[in-house]
PDB file of C-alpha atoms in Angstrom:
ATOM      1  CA  MET A   1    -133.662  43.718  18.193  1.00  0.00           C
ATOM      2  CA  SER A   2    -131.812  46.979  18.517  1.00  0.00           C
ATOM      3  CA  ILE A   3    -130.886  48.462  15.156  1.00  0.00           C
ATOM      4  CA  LEU A   4    -128.801  51.573  14.670  1.00  0.00           C
ATOM      5  CA  ILE A   5    -129.116  53.446  11.365  1.00  0.00           C
ATOM      6  CA  ARG A   6    -126.082  55.628  10.650  1.00  0.00           C
ATOM      7  CA  GLU A   7    -124.164  57.161   7.752  1.00  0.00           C
ATOM      8  CA  GLY A   8    -121.602  54.994   5.977  1.00  0.00           C
ATOM      9  CA  ARG A   9    -117.900  55.697   6.565  1.00  0.00           C
ATOM     10  CA  SER A  10    -114.755  54.764   4.655  1.00  0.00           C
ATOM     11  CA  GLU A  11    -114.046  51.836   6.991  1.00  0.00           C
ATOM     12  CA  ASP A  12    -117.417  50.331   6.020  1.00  0.00           C
ATOM     13  CA  VAL A  13    -116.345  49.702   2.405  1.00  0.00           C
ATOM     14  CA  PRO A  14    -115.605  45.964   2.931  1.00  0.00           C
ATOM     15  CA  ALA A  15    -119.034  45.447   4.562  1.00  0.00           C
ATOM     16  CA  ILE A  16    -120.740  47.489   1.806  1.00  0.00           C
ATOM     17  CA  MET A  17    -119.075  45.440  -0.954  1.00  0.00           C
ATOM     18  CA  GLU A  18    -120.082  42.221   0.827  1.00  0.00           C
ATOM     19  CA  LEU A  19    -123.727  43.359   0.740  1.00  0.00           C
ATOM     20  CA  VAL A  20    -123.348  44.444  -2.908  1.00  0.00           C
ATOM     21  CA  ARG A  21    -122.133  40.955  -3.841  1.00  0.00           C
ATOM     22  CA  GLU A  22    -125.007  39.425  -1.856  1.00  0.00           C
ATOM     23  CA  LEU A  23    -127.522  41.548  -3.837  1.00  0.00           C
ATOM     24  CA  ALA A  24    -125.925  40.641  -7.176  1.00  0.00           C
ATOM     25  CA  LEU A  25    -126.338  36.955  -6.281  1.00  0.00           C
ATOM     26  CA  TYR A  26    -130.008  37.525  -5.381  1.00  0.00           C
ATOM     27  CA  GLU A  27    -130.482  39.408  -8.671  1.00  0.00           C
ATOM     28  CA  LYS A  28    -128.926  36.461 -10.524  1.00  0.00           C
ATOM     29  CA  ALA A  29    -125.966  38.412 -11.883  1.00  0.00           C
ATOM     30  CA  PRO A  30    -122.951  37.814  -9.593  1.00  0.00           C
ATOM     31  CA  GLU A  31    -120.568  37.963 -12.594  1.00  0.00           C
ATOM     32  CA  GLU A  32    -121.640  41.584 -13.216  1.00  0.00           C
ATOM     33  CA  VAL A  33    -119.754  42.926 -10.185  1.00  0.00           C
ATOM     34  CA  SER A  34    -116.486  44.366 -11.488  1.00  0.00           C
ATOM     35  CA  ASN A  35    -116.269  47.103  -8.844  1.00  0.00           C
ATOM     36  CA  THR A  36    -113.581  46.768  -6.178  1.00  0.00           C
ATOM     37  CA  GLU A  37    -113.128  47.974  -2.606  1.00  0.00           C
ATOM     38  CA  GLU A  38    -110.262  50.231  -3.735  1.00  0.00           C
ATOM     39  CA  ARG A  39    -112.395  51.877  -6.420  1.00  0.00           C
ATOM     40  CA  MET A  40    -115.346  52.367  -4.066  1.00  0.00           C
ATOM     41  CA  LEU A  41    -113.123  53.880  -1.391  1.00  0.00           C
ATOM     42  CA  LYS A  42    -111.653  56.372  -3.858  1.00  0.00           C
ATOM     43  CA  GLU A  43    -114.939  57.275  -5.569  1.00  0.00           C
ATOM     44  CA  GLY A  44    -117.204  57.380  -2.538  1.00  0.00           C
ATOM     45  CA  PHE A  45    -115.111  58.728   0.299  1.00  0.00           C
ATOM     46  CA  GLY A  46    -112.698  61.297  -1.144  1.00  0.00           C
ATOM     47  CA  ASP A  47    -113.384  64.882  -2.200  1.00  0.00           C
ATOM     48  CA  ASN A  48    -116.637  65.183  -4.112  1.00  0.00           C
ATOM     49  CA  PRO A  49    -118.008  61.719  -3.173  1.00  0.00           C
ATOM     50  CA  ALA A  50    -120.040  59.965  -5.878  1.00  0.00           C
ATOM     51  CA  PHE A  51    -122.605  58.541  -3.421  1.00  0.00           C
ATOM     52  CA  GLY A  52    -123.834  58.512   0.168  1.00  0.00           C
ATOM     53  CA  SER A  53    -124.986  55.584   2.273  1.00  0.00           C
ATOM     54  CA  PHE A  54    -126.863  54.578   5.393  1.00  0.00           C
ATOM     55  CA  LEU A  55    -125.905  51.432   7.240  1.00  0.00           C
ATOM     56  CA  ALA A  56    -128.003  49.321   9.586  1.00  0.00           C
ATOM     57  CA  GLU A  57    -125.960  47.999  12.483  1.00  0.00           C
ATOM     58  CA  GLU A  58    -126.943  45.364  15.022  1.00  0.00           C
ATOM     59  CA  ASP A  59    -124.583  44.694  17.933  1.00  0.00           C
ATOM     60  CA  GLY A  60    -121.758  46.425  16.033  1.00  0.00           C
ATOM     61  CA  LYS A  61    -122.286  44.313  12.894  1.00  0.00           C
ATOM     62  CA  VAL A  62    -123.479  45.753   9.567  1.00  0.00           C
ATOM     63  CA  VAL A  63    -126.678  43.934   8.542  1.00  0.00           C
ATOM     64  CA  GLY A  64    -127.998  46.192   5.794  1.00  0.00           C
ATOM     65  CA  MET A  65    -127.500  49.366   3.813  1.00  0.00           C
ATOM     66  CA  SER A  66    -129.004  51.860   1.427  1.00  0.00           C
ATOM     67  CA  LEU A  67    -126.765  53.585  -1.102  1.00  0.00           C
ATOM     68  CA  TYR A  68    -127.911  56.724  -2.897  1.00  0.00           C
ATOM     69  CA  TYR A  69    -126.860  59.728  -4.962  1.00  0.00           C
ATOM     70  CA  TYR A  70    -128.564  62.590  -6.744  1.00  0.00           C
ATOM     71  CA  ARG A  71    -129.896  62.539 -10.282  1.00  0.00           C
ATOM     72  CA  TYR A  72    -131.411  65.185 -12.472  1.00  0.00           C
ATOM     73  CA  SER A  73    -134.761  64.639 -14.110  1.00  0.00           C
ATOM     74  CA  THR A  74    -135.304  67.213 -16.861  1.00  0.00           C
ATOM     75  CA  TRP A  75    -139.025  66.618 -16.254  1.00  0.00           C
ATOM     76  CA  LYS A  76    -139.022  66.853 -12.441  1.00  0.00           C
ATOM     77  CA  GLY A  77    -135.770  68.543 -11.321  1.00  0.00           C
ATOM     78  CA  ARG A  78    -133.239  67.236  -8.812  1.00  0.00           C
ATOM     79  CA  ARG A  79    -134.093  63.841  -7.315  1.00  0.00           C
ATOM     80  CA  LEU A  80    -132.542  61.389  -4.923  1.00  0.00           C
ATOM     81  CA  TYR A  81    -131.829  58.012  -6.497  1.00  0.00           C
ATOM     82  CA  LEU A  82    -131.731  54.930  -4.317  1.00  0.00           C
ATOM     83  CA  GLU A  83    -129.209  52.731  -6.088  1.00  0.00           C
ATOM     84  CA  ASP A  84    -129.291  49.786  -3.691  1.00  0.00           C
ATOM     85  CA  ILE A  85    -131.188  48.778  -0.586  1.00  0.00           C
ATOM     86  CA  ILE A  86    -129.923  45.503   0.842  1.00  0.00           C
ATOM     87  CA  VAL A  87    -130.590  43.579   4.032  1.00  0.00           C
ATOM     88  CA  ASN A  88    -128.494  40.590   4.983  1.00  0.00           C
ATOM     89  CA  GLU A  89    -130.421  37.434   4.072  1.00  0.00           C
ATOM     90  CA  SER A  90    -130.641  36.137   7.648  1.00  0.00           C
ATOM     91  CA  LYS A  91    -132.201  39.431   8.764  1.00  0.00           C
ATOM     92  CA  ARG A  92    -134.843  39.903   6.079  1.00  0.00           C
ATOM     93  CA  GLY A  93    -138.450  40.412   7.153  1.00  0.00           C
ATOM     94  CA  SER A  94    -137.514  42.051  10.440  1.00  0.00           C
ATOM     95  CA  GLY A  95    -138.230  45.672   9.470  1.00  0.00           C
ATOM     96  CA  ILE A  96    -134.630  46.725   8.766  1.00  0.00           C
ATOM     97  CA  GLY A  97    -135.406  47.491   5.110  1.00  0.00           C
ATOM     98  CA  LYS A  98    -138.188  49.828   6.201  1.00  0.00           C
ATOM     99  CA  LEU A  99    -135.868  51.692   8.579  1.00  0.00           C
ATOM    100  CA  LEU A 100    -133.324  52.181   5.762  1.00  0.00           C
ATOM    101  CA  PHE A 101    -135.961  53.141   3.197  1.00  0.00           C
ATOM    102  CA  ASP A 102    -137.576  55.686   5.545  1.00  0.00           C
ATOM    103  CA  LYS A 103    -134.194  57.196   6.425  1.00  0.00           C
ATOM    104  CA  THR A 104    -133.401  57.622   2.718  1.00  0.00           C
ATOM    105  CA  ILE A 105    -136.759  59.306   2.018  1.00  0.00           C
ATOM    106  CA  GLU A 106    -136.045  61.640   4.941  1.00  0.00           C
ATOM    107  CA  LYS A 107    -132.659  62.525   3.393  1.00  0.00           C
ATOM    108  CA  ALA A 108    -134.263  63.272   0.003  1.00  0.00           C
ATOM    109  CA  LYS A 109    -136.724  65.635   1.682  1.00  0.00           C
ATOM    110  CA  GLU A 110    -133.998  67.348   3.708  1.00  0.00           C
ATOM    111  CA  GLU A 111    -132.086  67.931   0.459  1.00  0.00           C
ATOM    112  CA  ASP A 112    -135.117  69.574  -1.160  1.00  0.00           C
ATOM    113  CA  CYS A 113    -135.418  66.934  -3.883  1.00  0.00           C
ATOM    114  CA  SER A 114    -138.607  66.815  -5.944  1.00  0.00           C
ATOM    115  CA  GLY A 115    -138.844  63.095  -5.225  1.00  0.00           C
ATOM    116  CA  MET A 116    -137.037  59.795  -4.860  1.00  0.00           C
ATOM    117  CA  MET A 117    -136.452  57.217  -7.607  1.00  0.00           C
ATOM    118  CA  TRP A 118    -135.207  53.650  -7.781  1.00  0.00           C
ATOM    119  CA  GLN A 119    -135.549  50.517  -9.916  1.00  0.00           C
ATOM    120  CA  VAL A 120    -136.876  47.053  -9.156  1.00  0.00           C
ATOM    121  CA  LEU A 121    -136.728  43.835 -11.181  1.00  0.00           C
ATOM    122  CA  ASP A 122    -140.181  42.881 -12.458  1.00  0.00           C
ATOM    123  CA  TRP A 123    -140.028  39.428 -10.810  1.00  0.00           C
ATOM    124  CA  ASN A 124    -139.076  40.752  -7.352  1.00  0.00           C
ATOM    125  CA  THR A 125    -142.577  40.541  -5.870  1.00  0.00           C
ATOM    126  CA  PRO A 126    -141.632  40.987  -2.183  1.00  0.00           C
ATOM    127  CA  ALA A 127    -139.887  44.286  -3.024  1.00  0.00           C
ATOM    128  CA  ILE A 128    -142.754  45.469  -5.264  1.00  0.00           C
ATOM    129  CA  GLU A 129    -145.302  44.718  -2.532  1.00  0.00           C
ATOM    130  CA  PHE A 130    -143.186  46.663  -0.047  1.00  0.00           C
ATOM    131  CA  TYR A 131    -142.979  49.713  -2.364  1.00  0.00           C
ATOM    132  CA  LYS A 132    -146.730  49.608  -3.026  1.00  0.00           C
ATOM    133  CA  LYS A 133    -147.315  50.381   0.652  1.00  0.00           C
ATOM    134  CA  TYR A 134    -145.647  53.751  -0.012  1.00  0.00           C
ATOM    135  CA  ASN A 135    -147.937  54.414  -2.993  1.00  0.00           C
ATOM    136  CA  ALA A 136    -144.890  54.409  -5.263  1.00  0.00           C
ATOM    137  CA  ARG A 137    -145.486  54.985  -8.966  1.00  0.00           C
ATOM    138  CA  PHE A 138    -144.228  52.239 -11.315  1.00  0.00           C
ATOM    139  CA  ASP A 139    -143.113  52.977 -14.908  1.00  0.00           C
ATOM    140  CA  GLU A 140    -142.681  49.981 -17.183  1.00  0.00           C
ATOM    141  CA  GLY A 141    -141.363  49.778 -20.740  1.00  0.00           C
ATOM    142  CA  TRP A 142    -137.964  51.337 -20.110  1.00  0.00           C
ATOM    143  CA  VAL A 143    -134.852  49.411 -21.113  1.00  0.00           C
ATOM    144  CA  ASN A 144    -131.505  50.040 -19.396  1.00  0.00           C
ATOM    145  CA  CYS A 145    -128.697  50.589 -21.917  1.00  0.00           C
ATOM    146  CA  HIS A 146    -124.966  50.343 -21.235  1.00  0.00           C
ATOM    147  CA  LEU A 147    -121.668  50.945 -22.934  1.00  0.00           C
ATOM    148  CA  ASP A 148    -118.731  49.572 -20.949  1.00  0.00           C
ATOM    149  CA  PHE A 149    -115.333  51.101 -21.603  1.00  0.00           C
TER     150      PHE A 149
ATOM    151  CA  MET B   1    -124.935  71.777 -42.784  1.00  0.00           C
ATOM    152  CA  SER B   2    -122.514  73.268 -40.300  1.00  0.00           C
ATOM    153  CA  ILE B   3    -123.160  72.102 -36.758  1.00  0.00           C
ATOM    154  CA  LEU B   4    -121.320  73.352 -33.687  1.00  0.00           C
ATOM    155  CA  ILE B   5    -121.317  71.143 -30.570  1.00  0.00           C
ATOM    156  CA  ARG B   6    -120.609  73.143 -27.414  1.00  0.00           C
ATOM    157  CA  GLU B   7    -121.227  73.044 -23.662  1.00  0.00           C
ATOM    158  CA  GLY B   8    -124.553  74.370 -22.398  1.00  0.00           C
ATOM    159  CA  ARG B   9    -124.613  77.734 -20.595  1.00  0.00           C
ATOM    160  CA  SER B  10    -127.105  79.370 -18.255  1.00  0.00           C
ATOM    161  CA  GLU B  11    -128.586  81.455 -21.089  1.00  0.00           C
ATOM    162  CA  ASP B  12    -129.473  78.205 -22.901  1.00  0.00           C
ATOM    163  CA  VAL B  13    -132.034  77.164 -20.271  1.00  0.00           C
ATOM    164  CA  PRO B  14    -135.086  78.336 -22.308  1.00  0.00           C
ATOM    165  CA  ALA B  15    -133.857  76.415 -25.387  1.00  0.00           C
ATOM    166  CA  ILE B  16    -133.078  73.335 -23.230  1.00  0.00           C
ATOM    167  CA  MET B  17    -136.564  73.365 -21.674  1.00  0.00           C
ATOM    168  CA  GLU B  18    -138.131  73.717 -25.130  1.00  0.00           C
ATOM    169  CA  LEU B  19    -136.297  70.553 -26.245  1.00  0.00           C
ATOM    170  CA  VAL B  20    -137.287  68.788 -22.996  1.00  0.00           C
ATOM    171  CA  ARG B  21    -140.955  69.537 -23.672  1.00  0.00           C
ATOM    172  CA  GLU B  22    -140.536  68.331 -27.268  1.00  0.00           C
ATOM    173  CA  LEU B  23    -139.115  65.014 -26.001  1.00  0.00           C
ATOM    174  CA  ALA B  24    -141.919  64.585 -23.446  1.00  0.00           C
ATOM    175  CA  LEU B  25    -144.442  64.975 -26.269  1.00  0.00           C
ATOM    176  CA  TYR B  26    -142.599  62.370 -28.363  1.00  0.00           C
ATOM    177  CA  GLU B  27    -142.531  60.040 -25.339  1.00  0.00           C
ATOM    178  CA  LYS B  28    -146.306  60.535 -24.933  1.00  0.00           C
ATOM    179  CA  ALA B  29    -146.091  62.122 -21.490  1.00  0.00           C
ATOM    180  CA  PRO B  30    -146.205  65.925 -21.879  1.00  0.00           C
ATOM    181  CA  GLU B  31    -148.144  66.268 -18.610  1.00  0.00           C
ATOM    182  CA  GLU B  32    -145.167  64.785 -16.720  1.00  0.00           C
ATOM    183  CA  VAL B  33    -143.032  67.921 -17.135  1.00  0.00           C
ATOM    184  CA  SER B  34    -143.274  69.827 -13.850  1.00  0.00           C
ATOM    185  CA  ASN B  35    -139.747  71.262 -14.035  1.00  0.00           C
ATOM    186  CA  THR B  36    -139.393  74.986 -14.696  1.00  0.00           C
ATOM    187  CA  GLU B  37    -136.751  77.227 -16.232  1.00  0.00           C
ATOM    188  CA  GLU B  38    -136.142  78.846 -12.820  1.00  0.00           C
ATOM    189  CA  ARG B  39    -135.555  75.486 -11.157  1.00  0.00           C
ATOM    190  CA  MET B  40    -133.251  74.261 -13.937  1.00  0.00           C
ATOM    191  CA  LEU B  41    -131.221  77.482 -13.821  1.00  0.00           C
ATOM    192  CA  LYS B  42    -130.714  77.180 -10.066  1.00  0.00           C
ATOM    193  CA  GLU B  43    -129.981  73.437 -10.027  1.00  0.00           C
ATOM    194  CA  GLY B  44    -127.833  73.201 -13.153  1.00  0.00           C
ATOM    195  CA  PHE B  45    -125.853  76.417 -13.288  1.00  0.00           C
ATOM    196  CA  GLY B  46    -125.015  77.446  -9.733  1.00  0.00           C
ATOM    197  CA  ASP B  47    -122.387  76.031  -7.392  1.00  0.00           C
ATOM    198  CA  ASN B  48    -122.255  72.257  -7.521  1.00  0.00           C
ATOM    199  CA  PRO B  49    -124.330  71.864 -10.726  1.00  0.00           C
ATOM    200  CA  ALA B  50    -126.621  68.816 -10.867  1.00  0.00           C
ATOM    201  CA  PHE B  51    -125.940  68.124 -14.573  1.00  0.00           C
ATOM    202  CA  GLY B  52    -123.912  69.079 -17.614  1.00  0.00           C
ATOM    203  CA  SER B  53    -125.025  69.472 -21.223  1.00  0.00           C
ATOM    204  CA  PHE B  54    -123.859  69.682 -24.807  1.00  0.00           C
ATOM    205  CA  LEU B  55    -125.820  71.714 -27.309  1.00  0.00           C
ATOM    206  CA  ALA B  56    -125.903  71.397 -31.087  1.00  0.00           C
ATOM    207  CA  GLU B  57    -126.101  74.778 -32.759  1.00  0.00           C
ATOM    208  CA  GLU B  58    -126.807  75.544 -36.410  1.00  0.00           C
ATOM    209  CA  ASP B  59    -126.523  79.158 -37.584  1.00  0.00           C
ATOM    210  CA  GLY B  60    -126.721  80.359 -33.973  1.00  0.00           C
ATOM    211  CA  LYS B  61    -129.896  78.347 -33.250  1.00  0.00           C
ATOM    212  CA  VAL B  62    -130.036  75.431 -30.792  1.00  0.00           C
ATOM    213  CA  VAL B  63    -131.252  72.334 -32.659  1.00  0.00           C
ATOM    214  CA  GLY B  64    -130.379  69.557 -30.231  1.00  0.00           C
ATOM    215  CA  MET B  65    -128.827  68.650 -26.902  1.00  0.00           C
ATOM    216  CA  SER B  66    -127.546  65.911 -24.649  1.00  0.00           C
ATOM    217  CA  LEU B  67    -127.907  66.279 -20.901  1.00  0.00           C
ATOM    218  CA  TYR B  68    -125.883  64.115 -18.533  1.00  0.00           C
ATOM    219  CA  TYR B  69    -124.657  63.649 -14.969  1.00  0.00           C
ATOM    220  CA  TYR B  70    -122.721  61.044 -13.029  1.00  0.00           C
ATOM    221  CA  ARG B  71    -124.155  58.009 -11.322  1.00  0.00           C
ATOM    222  CA  TYR B  72    -122.661  55.353  -9.130  1.00  0.00           C
ATOM    223  CA  SER B  73    -123.075  51.699  -9.947  1.00  0.00           C
ATOM    224  CA  THR B  74    -122.150  49.556  -6.956  1.00  0.00           C
ATOM    225  CA  TRP B  75    -121.420  46.821  -9.527  1.00  0.00           C
ATOM    226  CA  LYS B  76    -119.340  48.910 -11.970  1.00  0.00           C
ATOM    227  CA  GLY B  77    -118.184  52.103 -10.222  1.00  0.00           C
ATOM    228  CA  ARG B  78    -118.688  55.680 -11.398  1.00  0.00           C
ATOM    229  CA  ARG B  79    -120.566  56.027 -14.693  1.00  0.00           C
ATOM    230  CA  LEU B  80    -121.830  58.816 -16.876  1.00  0.00           C
ATOM    231  CA  TYR B  81    -125.590  58.776 -17.305  1.00  0.00           C
ATOM    232  CA  LEU B  82    -127.121  60.276 -20.418  1.00  0.00           C
ATOM    233  CA  GLU B  83    -130.459  61.570 -19.174  1.00  0.00           C
ATOM    234  CA  ASP B  84    -131.716  63.031 -22.448  1.00  0.00           C
ATOM    235  CA  ILE B  85    -130.569  63.219 -26.032  1.00  0.00           C
ATOM    236  CA  ILE B  86    -132.910  65.288 -28.173  1.00  0.00           C
ATOM    237  CA  VAL B  87    -132.782  66.615 -31.718  1.00  0.00           C
ATOM    238  CA  ASN B  88    -135.339  69.095 -32.980  1.00  0.00           C
ATOM    239  CA  GLU B  89    -137.944  67.210 -35.011  1.00  0.00           C
ATOM    240  CA  SER B  90    -137.202  69.084 -38.268  1.00  0.00           C
ATOM    241  CA  LYS B  91    -133.504  68.164 -37.976  1.00  0.00           C
ATOM    242  CA  ARG B  92    -133.774  64.445 -37.215  1.00  0.00           C
ATOM    243  CA  GLY B  93    -131.919  61.987 -39.424  1.00  0.00           C
ATOM    244  CA  SER B  94    -129.162  64.455 -40.306  1.00  0.00           C
ATOM    245  CA  GLY B  95    -126.451  63.057 -38.008  1.00  0.00           C
ATOM    246  CA  ILE B  96    -126.807  65.604 -35.194  1.00  0.00           C
ATOM    247  CA  GLY B  97    -127.781  62.902 -32.696  1.00  0.00           C
ATOM    248  CA  LYS B  98    -124.604  61.015 -33.502  1.00  0.00           C
ATOM    249  CA  LEU B  99    -122.446  64.124 -32.961  1.00  0.00           C
ATOM    250  CA  LEU B 100    -124.063  64.663 -29.546  1.00  0.00           C
ATOM    251  CA  PHE B 101    -123.865  60.995 -28.571  1.00  0.00           C
ATOM    252  CA  ASP B 102    -120.181  60.753 -29.565  1.00  0.00           C
ATOM    253  CA  LYS B 103    -119.326  63.943 -27.664  1.00  0.00           C
ATOM    254  CA  THR B 104    -120.990  62.551 -24.541  1.00  0.00           C
ATOM    255  CA  ILE B 105    -119.088  59.245 -24.783  1.00  0.00           C
ATOM    256  CA  GLU B 106    -115.883  61.272 -25.145  1.00  0.00           C
ATOM    257  CA  LYS B 107    -116.758  63.191 -21.953  1.00  0.00           C
ATOM    258  CA  ALA B 108    -117.405  59.943 -20.037  1.00  0.00           C
ATOM    259  CA  LYS B 109    -113.994  58.638 -21.080  1.00  0.00           C
ATOM    260  CA  GLU B 110    -112.250  61.897 -20.177  1.00  0.00           C
ATOM    261  CA  GLU B 111    -113.828  61.670 -16.721  1.00  0.00           C
ATOM    262  CA  ASP B 112    -112.499  58.136 -16.214  1.00  0.00           C
ATOM    263  CA  CYS B 113    -115.968  56.591 -15.962  1.00  0.00           C
ATOM    264  CA  SER B 114    -116.287  52.802 -16.188  1.00  0.00           C
ATOM    265  CA  GLY B 115    -118.970  53.272 -18.840  1.00  0.00           C
ATOM    266  CA  MET B 116    -122.011  55.222 -19.991  1.00  0.00           C
ATOM    267  CA  MET B 117    -125.655  54.382 -19.245  1.00  0.00           C
ATOM    268  CA  TRP B 118    -129.032  55.581 -20.470  1.00  0.00           C
ATOM    269  CA  GLN B 119    -132.600  54.352 -20.920  1.00  0.00           C
ATOM    270  CA  VAL B 120    -134.782  53.896 -23.963  1.00  0.00           C
ATOM    271  CA  LEU B 121    -138.505  53.146 -24.290  1.00  0.00           C
ATOM    272  CA  ASP B 122    -139.056  49.629 -25.627  1.00  0.00           C
ATOM    273  CA  TRP B 123    -141.174  50.905 -28.568  1.00  0.00           C
ATOM    274  CA  ASN B 124    -138.600  53.496 -29.718  1.00  0.00           C
ATOM    275  CA  THR B 125    -137.175  51.402 -32.555  1.00  0.00           C
ATOM    276  CA  PRO B 126    -135.220  54.181 -34.350  1.00  0.00           C
ATOM    277  CA  ALA B 127    -133.318  54.949 -31.130  1.00  0.00           C
ATOM    278  CA  ILE B 128    -132.725  51.239 -30.354  1.00  0.00           C
ATOM    279  CA  GLU B 129    -131.355  50.658 -33.880  1.00  0.00           C
ATOM    280  CA  PHE B 130    -129.049  53.656 -33.454  1.00  0.00           C
ATOM    281  CA  TYR B 131    -127.700  52.343 -30.112  1.00  0.00           C
ATOM    282  CA  LYS B 132    -127.168  48.851 -31.569  1.00  0.00           C
ATOM    283  CA  LYS B 133    -124.566  50.332 -33.922  1.00  0.00           C
ATOM    284  CA  TYR B 134    -122.505  51.112 -30.805  1.00  0.00           C
ATOM    285  CA  ASN B 135    -122.846  47.519 -29.556  1.00  0.00           C
ATOM    286  CA  ALA B 136    -124.729  48.823 -26.536  1.00  0.00           C
ATOM    287  CA  ARG B 137    -125.912  46.248 -24.003  1.00  0.00           C
ATOM    288  CA  PHE B 138    -129.674  46.220 -23.279  1.00  0.00           C
ATOM    289  CA  ASP B 139    -131.095  45.125 -19.887  1.00  0.00           C
ATOM    290  CA  GLU B 140    -134.820  44.459 -19.775  1.00  0.00           C
ATOM    291  CA  GLY B 141    -137.063  43.616 -16.839  1.00  0.00           C
ATOM    292  CA  TRP B 142    -136.309  46.691 -14.738  1.00  0.00           C
ATOM    293  CA  VAL B 143    -139.200  48.857 -13.576  1.00  0.00           C
ATOM    294  CA  ASN B 144    -138.672  52.550 -12.764  1.00  0.00           C
ATOM    295  CA  CYS B 145    -140.158  53.492  -9.382  1.00  0.00           C
ATOM    296  CA  HIS B 146    -140.955  56.987  -8.144  1.00  0.00           C
ATOM    297  CA  LEU B 147    -142.110  58.762  -5.037  1.00  0.00           C
ATOM    298  CA  ASP B 148    -143.023  62.400  -5.695  1.00  0.00           C
ATOM    299  CA  PHE B 149    -142.958  64.767  -2.727  1.00  0.00           C
TER     300      PHE B 149
END
């Protein structure tokens, strides 16, 4: 297996959205995806991009990605937030997730962040076990709230 | 009561950090605040600020604030995230929170966000009841994960 980890580019938007839809299916909420390729292209790859990404490529094909941006913790200062880390189902368990996760941690450190944050669903045991290996800290009892316009 | 809602400025950092520490105490985690006024000044009020804020002022004194920034939902597109909304303990229940919350929603709409997001602790009933009046959607089962550098 030869995996290349590289930054996402505008022409990757279709592959990124395909992975996003795959994750939404795994997280049992496919109907929640209202984002479109056009919107992602405009918001992520113009002036002042709303996010950054790393893609995992095998033989020229995108097989995984991490998508991140910066948040501001009033308690901890500027932090990198890992919004999504996704590996194509047929490639899971082969170490690609670790390559993407490590690359994202490296980016957070380069950018002088006080730390990295992300969320996991409480039933996603494989992911939780993976994060435990990094000695991640888990905070329960928070509820995500949304207003959609 | 005459309350002015205005944007936060660099000279407000001491008042903002005082409110942040007040919230951490209310959320039973005062020891979690490692941010400093110097760091907040540099990260929030230089080039490319990491957050924005609205302050509530009564007779020239800061009595509350909302602090926000933008996030990117791969499912929903660009969203405003309300990191903190805090009203000085002696002023709670007087409608200041609503003024700040409404102003922040207005900002999210002006910025063409697909929605607004925030988090609440599952035991914070007064806040949850307040958000229900806005028909907010609540997502449970997510765990916050952190790596501190």
